[in-house]
Amino acid sequence: MRQALGSARRMIGLLRRLNGPARGAALRRAAESDGARLERLQQALQAPPNGLLFICHGNIMRSAFAVAVARDLVARSNPERVPQVHGAGTNARAGSPAEPSALRAAHALGLPLTDHSATPLASLTPGTSELVICMDRANEASSM
């Protein structure tokens, strides 16, 4: 019961922060079952995408780190076919460096992140990537 109440409070907080169209998108995604979400992801991954885009709020921690990990995994698993991997933030300040905690985590794994420069989502050309991965529901709703 407490878990459901906490989840409802988080959703209400999210909905209050979003504008009308984003609020509708967030409600549609929240109503989607985990099975439907998994099926959508499996369909998207049936053929390897030509481009990946990771979206978070500021593009200085989560999406920056995800880009570094994805580039490393793709380069090791299929070096002949390396898709474009990008990161962006729904509220990113262009050119901001990665946060120190993300730099430390990447360094511990031997991943390059020192040259990271934040990219605002609005500055990307639509269709930059075939597969878009949002770090949370607020990012997903804000990017629609």
C-alpha positions as YAML, in Angstrom:
chain: A
units: angstrom
residues:
- id: 1
  name: MET
  ca: [0.00, 0.00, 0.00]
- id: 2
  name: ARG
  ca: [2.79, 2.45, 0.92]
- id: 3
  name: GLN
  ca: [4.62, 1.65, -2.28]
- id: 4
  name: ALA
  ca: [1.51, 2.36, -4.38]
- id: 5
  name: LEU
  ca: [0.94, 5.63, -2.53]
- id: 6
  name: GLY
  ca: [4.56, 6.70, -3.07]
- id: 7
  name: SER
  ca: [4.29, 5.81, -6.76]
- id: 8
  name: ALA
  ca: [1.07, 7.84, -7.09]
- id: 9
  name: ARG
  ca: [2.69, 10.84, -5.39]
- id: 10
  name: ARG
  ca: [5.68, 10.68, -7.76]
- id: 11
  name: MET
  ca: [3.35, 10.53, -10.77]
- id: 12
  name: ILE
  ca: [1.33, 13.51, -9.51]
- id: 13
  name: GLY
  ca: [4.55, 15.47, -8.96]
- id: 14
  name: LEU
  ca: [5.67, 14.62, -12.49]
- id: 15
  name: LEU
  ca: [2.35, 15.63, -14.01]
- id: 16
  name: ARG
  ca: [2.43, 18.99, -12.24]
- id: 17
  name: ARG
  ca: [5.81, 19.81, -13.79]
- id: 18
  name: LEU
  ca: [4.78, 19.01, -17.37]
- id: 19
  name: ASN
  ca: [2.92, 21.08, -19.94]
- id: 20
  name: GLY
  ca: [-0.34, 19.84, -21.55]
- id: 21
  name: PRO
  ca: [0.98, 17.67, -24.43]
- id: 22
  name: ALA
  ca: [3.78, 16.24, -22.29]
- id: 23
  name: ARG
  ca: [1.30, 15.52, -19.49]
- id: 24
  name: GLY
  ca: [-0.85, 13.51, -21.91]
- id: 25
  name: ALA
  ca: [2.16, 11.55, -23.15]
- id: 26
  name: ALA
  ca: [3.21, 10.76, -19.58]
- id: 27
  name: LEU
  ca: [-0.28, 9.51, -18.72]
- id: 28
  name: ARG
  ca: [-0.38, 7.28, -21.82]
- id: 29
  name: ARG
  ca: [3.01, 5.77, -20.95]
- id: 30
  name: ALA
  ca: [2.04, 5.28, -17.30]
- id: 31
  name: ALA
  ca: [-1.06, 3.37, -18.38]
- id: 32
  name: GLU
  ca: [1.01, 1.10, -20.61]
- id: 33
  name: SER
  ca: [1.77, -2.26, -19.02]
- id: 34
  name: ASP
  ca: [5.32, -3.50, -18.46]
- id: 35
  name: GLY
  ca: [4.63, -6.26, -21.00]
- id: 36
  name: ALA
  ca: [3.58, -3.76, -23.66]
- id: 37
  name: ARG
  ca: [6.66, -1.64, -22.92]
- id: 38
  name: LEU
  ca: [8.93, -4.69, -23.23]
- id: 39
  name: GLU
  ca: [7.24, -5.76, -26.47]
- id: 40
  name: ARG
  ca: [7.75, -2.27, -27.93]
- id: 41
  name: LEU
  ca: [11.46, -2.42, -27.03]
- id: 42
  name: GLN
  ca: [11.87, -5.91, -28.49]
- id: 43
  name: GLN
  ca: [10.29, -4.77, -31.75]
- id: 44
  name: ALA
  ca: [12.61, -1.78, -31.89]
- id: 45
  name: LEU
  ca: [15.64, -4.03, -31.42]
- id: 46
  name: GLN
  ca: [14.74, -6.70, -34.00]
- id: 47
  name: ALA
  ca: [17.13, -5.03, -36.43]
- id: 48
  name: PRO
  ca: [20.13, -3.21, -34.98]
- id: 49
  name: PRO
  ca: [19.43, 0.53, -35.11]
- id: 50
  name: ASN
  ca: [21.63, 2.87, -37.13]
- id: 51
  name: GLY
  ca: [21.55, 5.42, -34.34]
- id: 52
  name: LEU
  ca: [20.92, 5.63, -30.61]
- id: 53
  name: LEU
  ca: [19.91, 8.68, -28.62]
- id: 54
  name: PHE
  ca: [19.97, 8.75, -24.81]
- id: 55
  name: ILE
  ca: [17.92, 11.55, -23.23]
- id: 56
  name: CYS
  ca: [18.03, 12.83, -19.66]
- id: 57
  name: HIS
  ca: [17.50, 16.22, -18.02]
- id: 58
  name: GLY
  ca: [20.90, 17.95, -18.28]
- id: 59
  name: ASN
  ca: [23.02, 15.56, -20.39]
- id: 60
  name: ILE
  ca: [25.83, 15.74, -17.83]
- id: 61
  name: MET
  ca: [25.34, 12.49, -15.89]
- id: 62
  name: ARG
  ca: [22.96, 9.71, -16.93]
- id: 63
  name: SER
  ca: [22.81, 10.14, -20.70]
- id: 64
  name: ALA
  ca: [26.48, 11.15, -20.89]
- id: 65
  name: PHE
  ca: [27.48, 7.97, -19.05]
- id: 66
  name: ALA
  ca: [25.05, 5.85, -21.11]
- id: 67
  name: VAL
  ca: [26.59, 7.15, -24.35]
- id: 68
  name: ALA
  ca: [30.08, 6.21, -23.16]
- id: 69
  name: VAL
  ca: [28.94, 2.72, -22.16]
- id: 70
  name: ALA
  ca: [26.97, 2.17, -25.39]
- id: 71
  name: ARG
  ca: [29.84, 3.31, -27.60]
- id: 72
  name: ASP
  ca: [32.20, 0.95, -25.80]
- id: 73
  name: LEU
  ca: [29.80, -2.02, -25.98]
- id: 74
  name: VAL
  ca: [29.00, -1.47, -29.64]
- id: 75
  name: ALA
  ca: [32.65, -1.02, -30.59]
- id: 76
  name: ARG
  ca: [33.60, -4.28, -28.84]
- id: 77
  name: SER
  ca: [30.66, -6.36, -30.05]
- id: 78
  name: ASN
  ca: [30.47, -5.26, -33.69]
- id: 79
  name: PRO
  ca: [33.37, -2.99, -34.73]
- id: 80
  name: GLU
  ca: [32.43, -3.19, -38.45]
- id: 81
  name: ARG
  ca: [29.01, -1.66, -37.88]
- id: 82
  name: VAL
  ca: [29.14, 1.13, -35.34]
- id: 83
  name: PRO
  ca: [25.90, 3.13, -35.14]
- id: 84
  name: GLN
  ca: [25.85, 6.80, -34.24]
- id: 85
  name: VAL
  ca: [25.38, 7.19, -30.49]
- id: 86
  name: HIS
  ca: [24.25, 10.55, -29.11]
- id: 87
  name: GLY
  ca: [23.13, 12.00, -25.82]
- id: 88
  name: ALA
  ca: [21.00, 15.06, -25.15]
- id: 89
  name: GLY
  ca: [19.19, 16.79, -22.34]
- id: 90
  name: THR
  ca: [15.68, 18.20, -22.22]
- id: 91
  name: ASN
  ca: [17.12, 21.08, -20.15]
- id: 92
  name: ALA
  ca: [20.81, 20.88, -21.05]
- id: 93
  name: ARG
  ca: [23.13, 23.87, -21.17]
- id: 94
  name: ALA
  ca: [25.16, 23.56, -24.35]
- id: 95
  name: GLY
  ca: [28.79, 22.77, -23.70]
- id: 96
  name: SER
  ca: [28.51, 21.86, -20.00]
- id: 97
  name: PRO
  ca: [31.04, 19.18, -18.99]
- id: 98
  name: ALA
  ca: [30.09, 15.88, -17.37]
- id: 99
  name: GLU
  ca: [29.48, 15.93, -13.61]
- id: 100
  name: PRO
  ca: [32.44, 14.78, -11.47]
- id: 101
  name: SER
  ca: [30.53, 11.71, -10.23]
- id: 102
  name: ALA
  ca: [29.89, 10.59, -13.83]
- id: 103
  name: LEU
  ca: [33.55, 11.22, -14.68]
- id: 104
  name: ARG
  ca: [34.66, 9.06, -11.73]
- id: 105
  name: ALA
  ca: [32.28, 6.23, -12.63]
- id: 106
  name: ALA
  ca: [33.38, 6.28, -16.27]
- id: 107
  name: HIS
  ca: [37.05, 6.43, -15.30]
- id: 108
  name: ALA
  ca: [36.61, 3.40, -13.01]
- id: 109
  name: LEU
  ca: [35.31, 1.45, -16.01]
- id: 110
  name: GLY
  ca: [37.98, 2.77, -18.36]
- id: 111
  name: LEU
  ca: [35.50, 4.76, -20.43]
- id: 112
  name: PRO
  ca: [36.20, 8.17, -21.98]
- id: 113
  name: LEU
  ca: [34.00, 10.95, -20.65]
- id: 114
  name: THR
  ca: [36.44, 13.81, -20.06]
- id: 115
  name: ASP
  ca: [35.68, 15.38, -23.46]
- id: 116
  name: HIS
  ca: [31.90, 15.27, -22.96]
- id: 117
  name: SER
  ca: [29.98, 18.42, -23.85]
- id: 118
  name: ALA
  ca: [26.25, 18.65, -23.07]
- id: 119
  name: THR
  ca: [23.81, 18.93, -25.97]
- id: 120
  name: PRO
  ca: [20.32, 20.43, -25.66]
- id: 121
  name: LEU
  ca: [17.69, 18.13, -27.16]
- id: 122
  name: ALA
  ca: [16.17, 21.06, -29.06]
- id: 123
  name: SER
  ca: [19.44, 21.52, -30.98]
- id: 124
  name: LEU
  ca: [19.30, 18.06, -32.56]
- id: 125
  name: THR
  ca: [17.83, 17.48, -35.99]
- id: 126
  name: PRO
  ca: [14.63, 15.40, -35.82]
- id: 127
  name: GLY
  ca: [15.30, 11.83, -36.84]
- id: 128
  name: THR
  ca: [18.91, 11.90, -35.57]
- id: 129
  name: SER
  ca: [18.45, 8.41, -34.13]
- id: 130
  name: GLU
  ca: [16.31, 5.39, -34.77]
- id: 131
  name: LEU
  ca: [16.17, 4.29, -31.15]
- id: 132
  name: VAL
  ca: [15.54, 6.89, -28.44]
- id: 133
  name: ILE
  ca: [16.08, 5.87, -24.82]
- id: 134
  name: CYS
  ca: [14.77, 8.22, -22.15]
- id: 135
  name: MET
  ca: [16.18, 7.95, -18.66]
- id: 136
  name: ASP
  ca: [12.85, 8.55, -16.92]
- id: 137
  name: ARG
  ca: [9.22, 9.34, -17.65]
- id: 138
  name: ALA
  ca: [9.68, 13.08, -17.24]
- id: 139
  name: ASN
  ca: [12.39, 13.05, -19.90]
- id: 140
  name: GLU
  ca: [10.23, 10.94, -22.18]
- id: 141
  name: ALA
  ca: [7.23, 13.22, -21.79]
- id: 142
  name: SER
  ca: [9.33, 16.37, -22.23]
- id: 143
  name: SER
  ca: [10.95, 15.06, -25.41]
- id: 144
  name: MET
  ca: [7.71, 14.35, -27.26]
...
